[in-house]
Amino acid sequence: MSQEPNCIFCKIAAGQIPSKKVFEDEDLIVFHDIAPWAPVHLLIVPKAHIVSHADLTDAHAALAGKMMVLAPKLMRELGVTGGFRTVINTGRDGGQEVMHLHMHVMGGPRPWAKG
């Protein structure tokens, strides 16, 4: 598994930086975002250093599928029942701030939304 020594997500995956972990297996680590945009805001991060969504290849199909299937499972486990949002920012122009593939999964009641 390739890792970049200066990548914050590689350091989190390696256990060098603490996180509020929700899930971990041999391929992925999932943790709460430190600056959440919703009551439940997770980051699903591959342990292997993949720069962005644009860098996925056919060889990553199982990994990408695993990320997509894991998102609703974790939201259900965390009590999110009214829906959630998944976002993958890709590249600088796409709003990606950390150059390591990651999926934001955000859910829970939005206090600013009209009833």
XYZ file of C-alpha atoms in Angstrom:
115
model
C 0.000 0.000 0.000
C 1.538 3.264 -1.084
C 1.592 6.237 1.258
C 2.931 9.759 0.977
C 4.996 10.885 3.984
C 3.571 14.439 4.044
C -0.098 13.518 3.443
C -2.356 14.140 6.446
C -4.756 11.336 5.446
C -1.875 8.869 5.037
C -0.726 9.844 8.537
C -4.246 9.331 9.934
C -4.498 5.943 8.184
C -1.125 4.946 9.662
C -2.229 5.977 13.170
C 0.329 8.788 13.376
C -2.396 11.437 13.786
C -5.430 10.694 15.976
C -8.943 10.769 14.584
C -12.444 10.054 15.822
C -12.590 6.756 13.966
C -15.902 5.161 12.972
C -14.693 2.255 10.820
C -11.465 0.680 9.669
C -10.492 -2.350 7.619
C -7.542 -3.294 5.411
C -8.611 -0.848 2.653
C -10.391 2.080 4.282
C -10.489 4.293 7.317
C -13.560 6.358 8.190
C -13.566 9.176 10.711
C -15.545 12.249 11.729
C -14.599 15.472 9.950
C -12.910 17.963 12.293
C -14.907 20.846 10.759
C -18.337 19.291 10.140
C -20.899 20.796 7.770
C -23.693 18.621 9.184
C -24.578 16.907 12.471
C -22.955 13.724 11.115
C -20.033 14.379 8.753
C -17.736 11.483 7.951
C -14.740 11.126 5.672
C -14.264 7.788 3.926
C -10.586 7.543 3.010
C -8.675 4.777 1.210
C -5.543 3.742 3.071
C -3.620 3.634 -0.202
C -2.581 7.080 -1.396
C -4.715 7.870 -4.426
C -4.550 11.569 -5.239
C -8.104 12.136 -6.467
C -11.222 10.651 -7.992
C -9.706 11.431 -11.405
C -6.859 9.020 -10.607
C -9.108 5.993 -10.112
C -8.648 3.208 -12.662
C -10.423 -0.053 -13.389
C -8.102 -1.617 -10.816
C -9.794 0.535 -8.133
C -13.370 -0.509 -9.004
C -13.802 -2.751 -5.953
C -12.409 -0.061 -3.642
C -14.682 2.644 -5.080
C -17.667 0.320 -4.808
C -16.773 -0.483 -1.213
C -16.757 3.241 -0.399
C -20.201 3.725 -1.971
C -21.737 0.733 -0.168
C -20.186 1.657 3.181
C -21.626 5.203 3.238
C -25.322 4.291 3.749
C -24.422 1.478 6.146
C -22.518 3.868 8.428
C -25.194 6.543 8.206
C -27.828 4.015 9.326
C -25.574 2.871 12.183
C -25.156 6.502 13.296
C -28.907 7.105 13.292
C -29.186 9.166 10.110
C -32.607 8.239 8.728
C -33.766 11.316 6.788
C -31.152 11.160 4.049
C -27.549 12.101 3.549
C -25.233 13.671 1.014
C -22.053 12.243 -0.498
C -19.450 14.553 -2.018
C -16.130 13.808 -3.685
C -14.290 17.020 -4.524
C -11.870 16.316 -7.359
C -8.815 18.461 -8.049
C -8.173 22.028 -6.999
C -10.826 23.445 -9.327
C -13.289 20.915 -7.879
C -12.701 22.151 -4.341
C -10.369 19.357 -3.207
C -8.213 20.634 -0.344
C -6.394 17.451 0.709
C -4.803 15.732 -2.278
C -5.777 12.230 -1.161
C -9.045 10.723 -2.425
C -11.805 11.008 0.168
C -15.583 10.988 0.262
C -17.554 13.320 2.503
C -20.756 11.742 3.855
C -23.006 14.270 5.574
C -26.361 13.704 7.226
C -28.651 14.545 10.054
C -31.175 17.306 10.580
C -30.290 20.683 9.155
C -31.364 23.327 11.659
C -31.468 26.032 8.991
C -33.887 24.059 6.750
C -37.555 25.048 6.809
C -39.887 22.452 8.330
